[in-house]
PDB file of N, CA and C in Angstrom:
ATOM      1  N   UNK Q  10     -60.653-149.840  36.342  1.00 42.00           N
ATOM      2  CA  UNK Q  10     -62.033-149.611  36.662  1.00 42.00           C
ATOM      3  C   UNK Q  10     -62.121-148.896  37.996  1.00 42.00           C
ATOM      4  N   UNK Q  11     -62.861-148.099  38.332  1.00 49.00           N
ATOM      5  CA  UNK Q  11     -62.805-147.255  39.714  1.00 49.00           C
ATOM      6  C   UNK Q  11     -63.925-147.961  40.543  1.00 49.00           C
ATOM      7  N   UNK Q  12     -64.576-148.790  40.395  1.00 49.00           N
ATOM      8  CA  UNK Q  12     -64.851-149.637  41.373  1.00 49.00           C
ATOM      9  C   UNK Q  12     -63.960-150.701  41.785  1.00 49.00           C
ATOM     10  N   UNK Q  13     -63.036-151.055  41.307  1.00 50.00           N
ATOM     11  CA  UNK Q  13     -61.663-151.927  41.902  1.00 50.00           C
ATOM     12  C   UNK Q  13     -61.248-151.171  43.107  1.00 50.00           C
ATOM     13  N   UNK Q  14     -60.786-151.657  44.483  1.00 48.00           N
ATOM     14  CA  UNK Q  14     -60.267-151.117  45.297  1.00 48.00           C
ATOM     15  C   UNK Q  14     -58.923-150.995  45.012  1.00 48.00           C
ATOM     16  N   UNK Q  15     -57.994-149.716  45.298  1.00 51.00           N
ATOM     17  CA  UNK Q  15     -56.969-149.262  45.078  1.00 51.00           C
ATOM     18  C   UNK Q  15     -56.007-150.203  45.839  1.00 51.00           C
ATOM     19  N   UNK Q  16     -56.262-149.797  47.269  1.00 49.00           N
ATOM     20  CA  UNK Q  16     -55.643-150.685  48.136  1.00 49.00           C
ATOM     21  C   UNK Q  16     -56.572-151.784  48.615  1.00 49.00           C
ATOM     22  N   UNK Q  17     -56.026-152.814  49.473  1.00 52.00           N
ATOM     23  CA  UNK Q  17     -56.696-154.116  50.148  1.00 52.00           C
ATOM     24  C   UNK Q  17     -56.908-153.840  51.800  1.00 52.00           C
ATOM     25  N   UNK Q  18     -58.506-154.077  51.576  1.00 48.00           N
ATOM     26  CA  UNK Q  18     -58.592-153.829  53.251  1.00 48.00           C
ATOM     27  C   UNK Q  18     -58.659-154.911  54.036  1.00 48.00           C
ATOM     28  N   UNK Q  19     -57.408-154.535  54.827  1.00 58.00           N
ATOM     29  CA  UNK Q  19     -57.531-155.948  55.738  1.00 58.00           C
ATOM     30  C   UNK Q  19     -58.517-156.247  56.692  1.00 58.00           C
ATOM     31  N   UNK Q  20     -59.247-157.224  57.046  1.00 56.00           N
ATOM     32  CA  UNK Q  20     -60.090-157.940  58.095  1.00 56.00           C
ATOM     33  C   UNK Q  20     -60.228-156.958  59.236  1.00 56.00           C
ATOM     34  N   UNK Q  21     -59.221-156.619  59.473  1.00 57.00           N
ATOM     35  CA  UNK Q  21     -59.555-156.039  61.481  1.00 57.00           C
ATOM     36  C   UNK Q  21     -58.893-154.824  61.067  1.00 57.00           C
ATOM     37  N   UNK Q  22     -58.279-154.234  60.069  1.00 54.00           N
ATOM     38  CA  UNK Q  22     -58.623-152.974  59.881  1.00 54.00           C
ATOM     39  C   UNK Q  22     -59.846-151.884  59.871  1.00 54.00           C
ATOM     40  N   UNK Q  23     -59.540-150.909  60.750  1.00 52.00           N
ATOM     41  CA  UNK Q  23     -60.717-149.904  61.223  1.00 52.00           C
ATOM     42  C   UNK Q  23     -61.957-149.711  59.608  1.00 52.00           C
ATOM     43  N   UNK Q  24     -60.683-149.651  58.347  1.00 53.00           N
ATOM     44  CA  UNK Q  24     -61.794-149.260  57.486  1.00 53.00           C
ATOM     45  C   UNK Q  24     -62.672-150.408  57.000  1.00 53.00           C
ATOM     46  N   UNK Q  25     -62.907-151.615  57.433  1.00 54.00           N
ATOM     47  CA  UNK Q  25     -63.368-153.113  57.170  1.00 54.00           C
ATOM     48  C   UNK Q  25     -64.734-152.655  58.374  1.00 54.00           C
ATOM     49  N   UNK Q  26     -65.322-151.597  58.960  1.00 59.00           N
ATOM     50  CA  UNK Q  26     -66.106-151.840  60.414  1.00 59.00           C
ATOM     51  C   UNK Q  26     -67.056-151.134  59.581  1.00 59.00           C
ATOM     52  N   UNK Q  27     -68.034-151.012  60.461  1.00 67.00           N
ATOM     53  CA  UNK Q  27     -69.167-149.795  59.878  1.00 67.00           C
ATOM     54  C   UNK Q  27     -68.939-148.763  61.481  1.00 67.00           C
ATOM     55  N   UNK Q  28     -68.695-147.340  60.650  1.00 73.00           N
ATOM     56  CA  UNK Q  28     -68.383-146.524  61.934  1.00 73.00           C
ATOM     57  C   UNK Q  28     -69.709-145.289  61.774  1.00 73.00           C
ATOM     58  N   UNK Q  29     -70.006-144.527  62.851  1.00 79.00           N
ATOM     59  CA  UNK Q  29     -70.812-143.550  62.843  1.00 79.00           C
ATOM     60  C   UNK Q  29     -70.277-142.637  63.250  1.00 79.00           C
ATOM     61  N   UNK Q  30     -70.556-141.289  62.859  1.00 86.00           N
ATOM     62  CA  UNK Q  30     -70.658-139.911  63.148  1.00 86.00           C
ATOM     63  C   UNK Q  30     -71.943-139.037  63.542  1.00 86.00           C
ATOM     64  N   UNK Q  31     -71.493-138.820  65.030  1.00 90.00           N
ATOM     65  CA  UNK Q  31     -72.770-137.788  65.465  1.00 90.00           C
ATOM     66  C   UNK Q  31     -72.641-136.684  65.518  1.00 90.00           C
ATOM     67  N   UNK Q  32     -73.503-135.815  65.248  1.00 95.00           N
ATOM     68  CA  UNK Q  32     -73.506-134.265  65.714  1.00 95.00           C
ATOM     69  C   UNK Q  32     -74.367-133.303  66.567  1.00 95.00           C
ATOM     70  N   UNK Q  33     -74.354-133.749  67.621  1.00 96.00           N
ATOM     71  CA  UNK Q  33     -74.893-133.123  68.928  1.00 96.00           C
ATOM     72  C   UNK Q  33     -74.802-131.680  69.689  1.00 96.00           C
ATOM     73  N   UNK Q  34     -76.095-130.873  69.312  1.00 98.00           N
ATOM     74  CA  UNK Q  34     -75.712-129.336  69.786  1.00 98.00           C
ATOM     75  C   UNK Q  34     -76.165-129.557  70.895  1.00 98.00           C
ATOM     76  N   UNK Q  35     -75.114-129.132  71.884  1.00 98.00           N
ATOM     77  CA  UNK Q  35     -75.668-129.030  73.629  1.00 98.00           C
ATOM     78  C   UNK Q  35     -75.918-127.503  73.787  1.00 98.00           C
ATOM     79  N   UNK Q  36     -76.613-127.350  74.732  1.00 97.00           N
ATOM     80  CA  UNK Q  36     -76.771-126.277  75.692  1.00 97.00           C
ATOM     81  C   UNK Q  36     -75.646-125.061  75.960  1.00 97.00           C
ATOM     82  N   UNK Q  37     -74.192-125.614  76.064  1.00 98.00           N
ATOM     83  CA  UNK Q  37     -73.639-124.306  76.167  1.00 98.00           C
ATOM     84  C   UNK Q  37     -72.094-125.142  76.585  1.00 98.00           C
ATOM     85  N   UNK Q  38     -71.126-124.595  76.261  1.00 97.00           N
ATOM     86  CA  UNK Q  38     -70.179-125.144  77.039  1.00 97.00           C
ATOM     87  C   UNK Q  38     -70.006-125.437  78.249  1.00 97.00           C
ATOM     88  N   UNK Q  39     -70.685-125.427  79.236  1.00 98.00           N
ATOM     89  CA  UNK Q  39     -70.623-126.172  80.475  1.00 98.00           C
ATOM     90  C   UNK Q  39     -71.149-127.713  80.538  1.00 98.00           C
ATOM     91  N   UNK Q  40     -71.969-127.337  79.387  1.00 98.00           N
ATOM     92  CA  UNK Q  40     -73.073-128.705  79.405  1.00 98.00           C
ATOM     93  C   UNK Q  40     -72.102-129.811  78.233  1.00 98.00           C
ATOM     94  N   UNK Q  41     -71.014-128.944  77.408  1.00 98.00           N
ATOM     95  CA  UNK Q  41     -70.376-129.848  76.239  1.00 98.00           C
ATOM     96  C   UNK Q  41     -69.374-130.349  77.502  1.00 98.00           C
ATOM     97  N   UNK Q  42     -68.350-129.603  78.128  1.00 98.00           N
ATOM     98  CA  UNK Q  42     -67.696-130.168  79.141  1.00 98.00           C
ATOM     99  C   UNK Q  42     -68.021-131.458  80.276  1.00 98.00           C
ATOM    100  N   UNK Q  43     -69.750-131.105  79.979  1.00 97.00           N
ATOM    101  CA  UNK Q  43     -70.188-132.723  80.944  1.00 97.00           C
ATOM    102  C   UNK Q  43     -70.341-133.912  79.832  1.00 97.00           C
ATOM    103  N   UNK Q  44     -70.589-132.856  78.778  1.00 97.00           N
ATOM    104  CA  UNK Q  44     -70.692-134.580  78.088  1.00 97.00           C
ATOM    105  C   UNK Q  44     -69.363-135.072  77.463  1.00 97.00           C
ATOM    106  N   UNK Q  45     -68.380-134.521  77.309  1.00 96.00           N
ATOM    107  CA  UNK Q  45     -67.389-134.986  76.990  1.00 96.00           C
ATOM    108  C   UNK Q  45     -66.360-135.588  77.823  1.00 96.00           C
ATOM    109  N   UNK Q  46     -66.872-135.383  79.865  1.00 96.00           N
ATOM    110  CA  UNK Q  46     -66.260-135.858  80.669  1.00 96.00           C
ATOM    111  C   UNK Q  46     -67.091-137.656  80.832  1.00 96.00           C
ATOM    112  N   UNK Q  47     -68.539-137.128  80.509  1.00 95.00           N
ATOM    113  CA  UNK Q  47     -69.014-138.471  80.864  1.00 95.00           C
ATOM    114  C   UNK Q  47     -68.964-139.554  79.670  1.00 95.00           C
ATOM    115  N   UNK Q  48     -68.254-138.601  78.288  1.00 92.00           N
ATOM    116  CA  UNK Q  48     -67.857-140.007  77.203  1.00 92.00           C
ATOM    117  C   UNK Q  48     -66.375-140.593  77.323  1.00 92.00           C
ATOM    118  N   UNK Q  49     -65.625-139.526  78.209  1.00 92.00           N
ATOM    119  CA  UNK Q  49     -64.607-139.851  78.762  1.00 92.00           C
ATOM    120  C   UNK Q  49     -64.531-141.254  79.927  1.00 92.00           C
ATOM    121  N   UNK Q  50     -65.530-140.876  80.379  1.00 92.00           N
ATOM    122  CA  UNK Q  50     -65.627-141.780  81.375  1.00 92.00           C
ATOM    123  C   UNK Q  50     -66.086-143.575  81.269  1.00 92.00           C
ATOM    124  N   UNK Q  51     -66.318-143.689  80.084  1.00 86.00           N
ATOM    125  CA  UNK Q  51     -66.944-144.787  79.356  1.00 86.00           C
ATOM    126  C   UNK Q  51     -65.345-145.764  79.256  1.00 86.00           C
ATOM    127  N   UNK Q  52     -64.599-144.867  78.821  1.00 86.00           N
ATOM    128  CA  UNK Q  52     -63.394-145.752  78.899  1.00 86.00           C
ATOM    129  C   UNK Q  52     -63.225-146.648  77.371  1.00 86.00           C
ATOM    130  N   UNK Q  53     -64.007-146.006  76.346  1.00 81.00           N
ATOM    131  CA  UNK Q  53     -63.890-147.172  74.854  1.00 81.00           C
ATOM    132  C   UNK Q  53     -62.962-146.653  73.879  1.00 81.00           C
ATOM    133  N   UNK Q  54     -61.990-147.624  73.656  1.00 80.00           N
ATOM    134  CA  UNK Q  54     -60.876-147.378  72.599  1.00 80.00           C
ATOM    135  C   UNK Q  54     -61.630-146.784  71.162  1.00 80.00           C
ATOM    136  N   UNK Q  55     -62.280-146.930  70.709  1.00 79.00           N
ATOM    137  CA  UNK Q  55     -63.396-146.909  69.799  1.00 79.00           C
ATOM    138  C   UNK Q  55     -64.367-145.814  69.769  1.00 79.00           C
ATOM    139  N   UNK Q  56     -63.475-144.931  70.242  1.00 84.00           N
ATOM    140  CA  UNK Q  56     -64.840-143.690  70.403  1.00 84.00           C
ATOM    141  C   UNK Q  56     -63.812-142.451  70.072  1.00 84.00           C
ATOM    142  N   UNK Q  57     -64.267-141.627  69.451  1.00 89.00           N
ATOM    143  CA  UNK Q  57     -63.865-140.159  69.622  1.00 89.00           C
ATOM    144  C   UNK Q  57     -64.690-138.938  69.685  1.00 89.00           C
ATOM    145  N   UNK Q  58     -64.454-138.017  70.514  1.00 93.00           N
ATOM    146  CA  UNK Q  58     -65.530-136.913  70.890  1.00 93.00           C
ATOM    147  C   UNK Q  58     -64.566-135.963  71.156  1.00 93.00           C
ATOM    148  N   UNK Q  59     -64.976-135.114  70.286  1.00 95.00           N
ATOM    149  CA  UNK Q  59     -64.830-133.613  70.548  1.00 95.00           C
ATOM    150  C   UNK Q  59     -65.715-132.589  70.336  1.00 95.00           C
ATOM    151  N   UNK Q  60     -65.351-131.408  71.398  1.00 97.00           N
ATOM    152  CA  UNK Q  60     -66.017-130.009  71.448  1.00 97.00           C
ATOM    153  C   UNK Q  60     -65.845-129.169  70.030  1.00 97.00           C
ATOM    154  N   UNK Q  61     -66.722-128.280  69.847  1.00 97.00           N
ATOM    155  CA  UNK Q  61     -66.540-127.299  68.985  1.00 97.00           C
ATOM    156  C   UNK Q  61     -67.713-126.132  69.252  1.00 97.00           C
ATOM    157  N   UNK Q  62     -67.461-125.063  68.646  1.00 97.00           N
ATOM    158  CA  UNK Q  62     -68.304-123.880  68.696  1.00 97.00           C
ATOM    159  C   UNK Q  62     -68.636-123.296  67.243  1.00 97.00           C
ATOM    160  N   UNK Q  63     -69.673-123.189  66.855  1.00 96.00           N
ATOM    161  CA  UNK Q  63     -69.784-122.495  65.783  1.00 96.00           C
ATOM    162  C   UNK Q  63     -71.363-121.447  65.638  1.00 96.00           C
ATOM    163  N   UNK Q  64     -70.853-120.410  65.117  1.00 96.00           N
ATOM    164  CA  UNK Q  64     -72.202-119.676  65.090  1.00 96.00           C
ATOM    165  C   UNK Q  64     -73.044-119.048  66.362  1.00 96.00           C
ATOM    166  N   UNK Q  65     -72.508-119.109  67.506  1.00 95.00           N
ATOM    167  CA  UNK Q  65     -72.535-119.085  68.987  1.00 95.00           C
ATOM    168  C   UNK Q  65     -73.243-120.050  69.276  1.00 95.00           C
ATOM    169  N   UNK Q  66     -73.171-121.146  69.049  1.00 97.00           N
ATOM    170  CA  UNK Q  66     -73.890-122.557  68.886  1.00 97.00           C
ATOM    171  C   UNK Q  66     -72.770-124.051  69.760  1.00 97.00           C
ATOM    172  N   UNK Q  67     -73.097-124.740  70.210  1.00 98.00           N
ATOM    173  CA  UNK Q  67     -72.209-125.279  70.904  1.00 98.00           C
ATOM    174  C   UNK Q  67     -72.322-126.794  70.785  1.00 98.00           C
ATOM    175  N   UNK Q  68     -71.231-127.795  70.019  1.00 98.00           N
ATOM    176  CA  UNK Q  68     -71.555-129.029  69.640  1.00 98.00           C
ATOM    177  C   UNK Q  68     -70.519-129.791  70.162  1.00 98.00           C
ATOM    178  N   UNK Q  69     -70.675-131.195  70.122  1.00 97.00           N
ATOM    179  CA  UNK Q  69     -69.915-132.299  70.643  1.00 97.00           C
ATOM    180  C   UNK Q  69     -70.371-133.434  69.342  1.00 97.00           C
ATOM    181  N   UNK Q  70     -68.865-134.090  68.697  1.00 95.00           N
ATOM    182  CA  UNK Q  70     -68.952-134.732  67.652  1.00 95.00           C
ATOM    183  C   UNK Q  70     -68.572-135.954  67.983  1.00 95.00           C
ATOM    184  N   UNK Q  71     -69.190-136.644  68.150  1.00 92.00           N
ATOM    185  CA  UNK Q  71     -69.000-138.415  68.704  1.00 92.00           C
ATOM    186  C   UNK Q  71     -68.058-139.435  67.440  1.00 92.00           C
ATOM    187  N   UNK Q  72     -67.038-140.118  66.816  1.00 88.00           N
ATOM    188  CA  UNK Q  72     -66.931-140.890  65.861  1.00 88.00           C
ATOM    189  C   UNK Q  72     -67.152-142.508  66.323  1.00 88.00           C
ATOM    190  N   UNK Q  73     -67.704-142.901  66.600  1.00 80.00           N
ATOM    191  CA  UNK Q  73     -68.036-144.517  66.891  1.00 80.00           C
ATOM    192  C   UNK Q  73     -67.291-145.364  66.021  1.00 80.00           C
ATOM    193  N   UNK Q  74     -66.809-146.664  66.106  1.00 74.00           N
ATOM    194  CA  UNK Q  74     -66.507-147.558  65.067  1.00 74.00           C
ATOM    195  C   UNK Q  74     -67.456-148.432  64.695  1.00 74.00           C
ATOM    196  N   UNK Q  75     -68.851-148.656  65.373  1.00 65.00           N
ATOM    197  CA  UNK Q  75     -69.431-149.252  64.844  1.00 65.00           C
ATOM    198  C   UNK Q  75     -71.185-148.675  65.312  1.00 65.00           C
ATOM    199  N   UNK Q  76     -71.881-148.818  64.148  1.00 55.00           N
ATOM    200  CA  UNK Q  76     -73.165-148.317  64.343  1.00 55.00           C
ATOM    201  C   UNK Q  76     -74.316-148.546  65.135  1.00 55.00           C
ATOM    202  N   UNK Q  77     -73.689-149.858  65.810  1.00 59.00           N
ATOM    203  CA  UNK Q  77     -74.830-150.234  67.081  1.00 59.00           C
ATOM    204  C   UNK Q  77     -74.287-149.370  68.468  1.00 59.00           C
ATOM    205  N   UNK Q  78     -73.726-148.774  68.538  1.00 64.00           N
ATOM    206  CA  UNK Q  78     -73.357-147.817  69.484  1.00 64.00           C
ATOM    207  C   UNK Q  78     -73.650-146.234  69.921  1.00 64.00           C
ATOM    208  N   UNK Q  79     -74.470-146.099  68.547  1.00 69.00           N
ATOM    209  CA  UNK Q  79     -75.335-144.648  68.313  1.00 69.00           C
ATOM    210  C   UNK Q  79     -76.408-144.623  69.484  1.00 69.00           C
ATOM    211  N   UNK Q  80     -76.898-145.621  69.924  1.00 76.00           N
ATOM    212  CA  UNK Q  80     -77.833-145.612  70.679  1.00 76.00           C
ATOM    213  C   UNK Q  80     -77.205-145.682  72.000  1.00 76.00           C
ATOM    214  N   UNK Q  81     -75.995-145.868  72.320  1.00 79.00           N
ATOM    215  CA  UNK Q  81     -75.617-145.817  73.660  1.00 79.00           C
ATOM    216  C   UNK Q  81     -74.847-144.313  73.766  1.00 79.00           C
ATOM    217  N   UNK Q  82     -73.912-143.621  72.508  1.00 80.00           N
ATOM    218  CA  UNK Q  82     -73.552-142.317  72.550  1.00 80.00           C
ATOM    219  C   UNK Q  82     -75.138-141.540  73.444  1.00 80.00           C
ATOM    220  N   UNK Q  83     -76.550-141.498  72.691  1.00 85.00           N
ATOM    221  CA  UNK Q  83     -77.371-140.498  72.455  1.00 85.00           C
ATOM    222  C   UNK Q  83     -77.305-140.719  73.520  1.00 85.00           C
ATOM    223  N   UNK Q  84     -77.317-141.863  74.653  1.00 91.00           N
ATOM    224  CA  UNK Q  84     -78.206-142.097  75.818  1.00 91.00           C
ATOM    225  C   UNK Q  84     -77.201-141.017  76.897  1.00 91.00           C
ATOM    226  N   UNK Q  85     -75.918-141.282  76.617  1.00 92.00           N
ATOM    227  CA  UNK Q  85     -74.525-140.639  77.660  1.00 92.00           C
ATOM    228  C   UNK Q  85     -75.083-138.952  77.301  1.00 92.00           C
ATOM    229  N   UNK Q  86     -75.219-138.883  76.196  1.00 94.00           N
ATOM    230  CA  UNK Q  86     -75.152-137.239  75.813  1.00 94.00           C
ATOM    231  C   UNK Q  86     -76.556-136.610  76.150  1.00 94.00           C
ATOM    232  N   UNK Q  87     -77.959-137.463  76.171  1.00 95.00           N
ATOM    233  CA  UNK Q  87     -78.940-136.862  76.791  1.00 95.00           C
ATOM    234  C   UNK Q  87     -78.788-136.876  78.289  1.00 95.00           C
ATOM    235  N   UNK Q  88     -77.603-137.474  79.035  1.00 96.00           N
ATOM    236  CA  UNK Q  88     -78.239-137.655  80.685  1.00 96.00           C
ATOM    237  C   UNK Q  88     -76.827-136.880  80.828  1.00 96.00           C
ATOM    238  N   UNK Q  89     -76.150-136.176  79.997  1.00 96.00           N
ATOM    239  CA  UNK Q  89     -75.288-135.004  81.029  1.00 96.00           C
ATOM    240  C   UNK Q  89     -75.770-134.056  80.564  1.00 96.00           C
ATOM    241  N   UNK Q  90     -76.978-133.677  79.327  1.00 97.00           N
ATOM    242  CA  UNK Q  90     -77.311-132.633  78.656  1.00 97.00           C
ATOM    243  C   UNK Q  90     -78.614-132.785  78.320  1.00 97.00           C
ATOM    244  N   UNK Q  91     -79.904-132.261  78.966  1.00 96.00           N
ATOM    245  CA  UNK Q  91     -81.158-132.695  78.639  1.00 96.00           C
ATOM    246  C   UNK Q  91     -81.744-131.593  77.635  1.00 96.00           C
ATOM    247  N   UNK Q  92     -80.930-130.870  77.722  1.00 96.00           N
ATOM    248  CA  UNK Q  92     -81.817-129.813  76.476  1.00 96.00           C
ATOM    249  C   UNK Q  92     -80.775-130.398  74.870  1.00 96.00           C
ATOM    250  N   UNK Q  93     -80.061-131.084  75.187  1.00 97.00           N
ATOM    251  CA  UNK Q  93     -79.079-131.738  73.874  1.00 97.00           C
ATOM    252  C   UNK Q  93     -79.679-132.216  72.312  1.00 97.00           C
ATOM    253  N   UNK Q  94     -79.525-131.814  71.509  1.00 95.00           N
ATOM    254  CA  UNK Q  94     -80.351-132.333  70.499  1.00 95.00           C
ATOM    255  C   UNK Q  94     -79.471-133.393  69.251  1.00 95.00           C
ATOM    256  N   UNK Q  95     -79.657-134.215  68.652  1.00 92.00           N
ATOM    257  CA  UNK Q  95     -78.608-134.551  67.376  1.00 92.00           C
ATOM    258  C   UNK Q  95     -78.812-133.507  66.209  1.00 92.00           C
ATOM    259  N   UNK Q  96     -78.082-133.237  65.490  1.00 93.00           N
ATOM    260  CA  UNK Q  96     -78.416-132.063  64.952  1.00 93.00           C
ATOM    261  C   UNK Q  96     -77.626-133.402  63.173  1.00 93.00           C
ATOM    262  N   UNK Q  97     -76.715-134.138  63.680  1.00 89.00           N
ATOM    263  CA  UNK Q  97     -76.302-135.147  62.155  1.00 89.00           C
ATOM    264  C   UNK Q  97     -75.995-136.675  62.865  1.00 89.00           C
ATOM    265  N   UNK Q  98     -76.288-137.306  61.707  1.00 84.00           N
ATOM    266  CA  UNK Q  98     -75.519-138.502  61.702  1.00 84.00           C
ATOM    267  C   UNK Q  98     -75.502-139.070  60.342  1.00 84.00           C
ATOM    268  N   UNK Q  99     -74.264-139.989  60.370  1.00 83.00           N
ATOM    269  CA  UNK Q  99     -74.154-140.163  59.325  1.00 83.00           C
ATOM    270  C   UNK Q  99     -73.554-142.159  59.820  1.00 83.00           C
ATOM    271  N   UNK Q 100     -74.247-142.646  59.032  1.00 67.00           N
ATOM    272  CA  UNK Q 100     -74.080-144.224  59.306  1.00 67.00           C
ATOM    273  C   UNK Q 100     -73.307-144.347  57.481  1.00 67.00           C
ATOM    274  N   UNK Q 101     -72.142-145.538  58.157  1.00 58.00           N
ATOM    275  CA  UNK Q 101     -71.612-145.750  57.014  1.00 58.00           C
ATOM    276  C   UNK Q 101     -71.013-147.361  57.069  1.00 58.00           C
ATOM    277  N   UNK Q 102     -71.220-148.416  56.237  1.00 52.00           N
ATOM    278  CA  UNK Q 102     -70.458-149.393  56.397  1.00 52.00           C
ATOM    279  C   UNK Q 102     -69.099-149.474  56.362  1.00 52.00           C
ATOM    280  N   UNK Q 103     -68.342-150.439  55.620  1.00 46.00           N
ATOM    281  CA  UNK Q 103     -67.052-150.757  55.183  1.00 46.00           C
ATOM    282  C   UNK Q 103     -66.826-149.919  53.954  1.00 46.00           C
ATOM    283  N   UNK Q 104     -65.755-149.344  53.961  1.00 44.00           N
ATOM    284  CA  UNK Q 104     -65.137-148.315  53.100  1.00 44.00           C
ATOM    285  C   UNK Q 104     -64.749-148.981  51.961  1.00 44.00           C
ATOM    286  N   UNK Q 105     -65.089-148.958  50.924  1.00 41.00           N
ATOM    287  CA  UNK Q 105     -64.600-149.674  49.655  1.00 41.00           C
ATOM    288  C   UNK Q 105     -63.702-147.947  48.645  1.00 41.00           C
ATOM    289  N   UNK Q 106     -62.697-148.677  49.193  1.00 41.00           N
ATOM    290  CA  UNK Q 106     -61.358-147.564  48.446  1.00 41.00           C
ATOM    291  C   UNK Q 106     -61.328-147.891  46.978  1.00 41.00           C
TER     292      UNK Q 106
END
């Protein structure tokens, strides 16, 4: 049956969390460089952010492990980038493989 999970997810395995994905167009690469120094600066095992460019368009992609944290990403990424907008997100629970 393909709703049976293939494999078993363990308890404190990452795919057992509910994680988020943001997609934040900043201002310009000077302004992605502040926000990626000041998500740097947060210091959370649990976070990933990276730069990208597309379209002469300029974004910073946040991965959270858990979805109550969307609201503390937006807050870091509006106060190094005030013209910053979310442009995606995507909220997801526990991964059923």
């Amino acid at each position: 049956m393909l709703s049976d999970p293939i494999l078993p997810i363990e308890p404190n395995s990452v795919l057992a969390h509910a994680w988020v994905l943001s997609v934040f167009r900043v201002e310009d690469h000077k302004a992605q460089q502040r926000v990626l120094e000041a998500l740097r600066r947060l210091r959370r095992g649990d976070l990933t952010a990276v730069g990208t460019q597309r379209d002469g368009e300029t974004f910073v992609i946040i991965d959270w492990n858990s979805a109550s944290d969307e609201t503390q990403a937006k807050q870091v990424v509006m106060a190094a980038d005030r013209h910053a907008a979310i442009t995606f997100t995507s909220k997801h629970g526990a991964v059923s493989l």
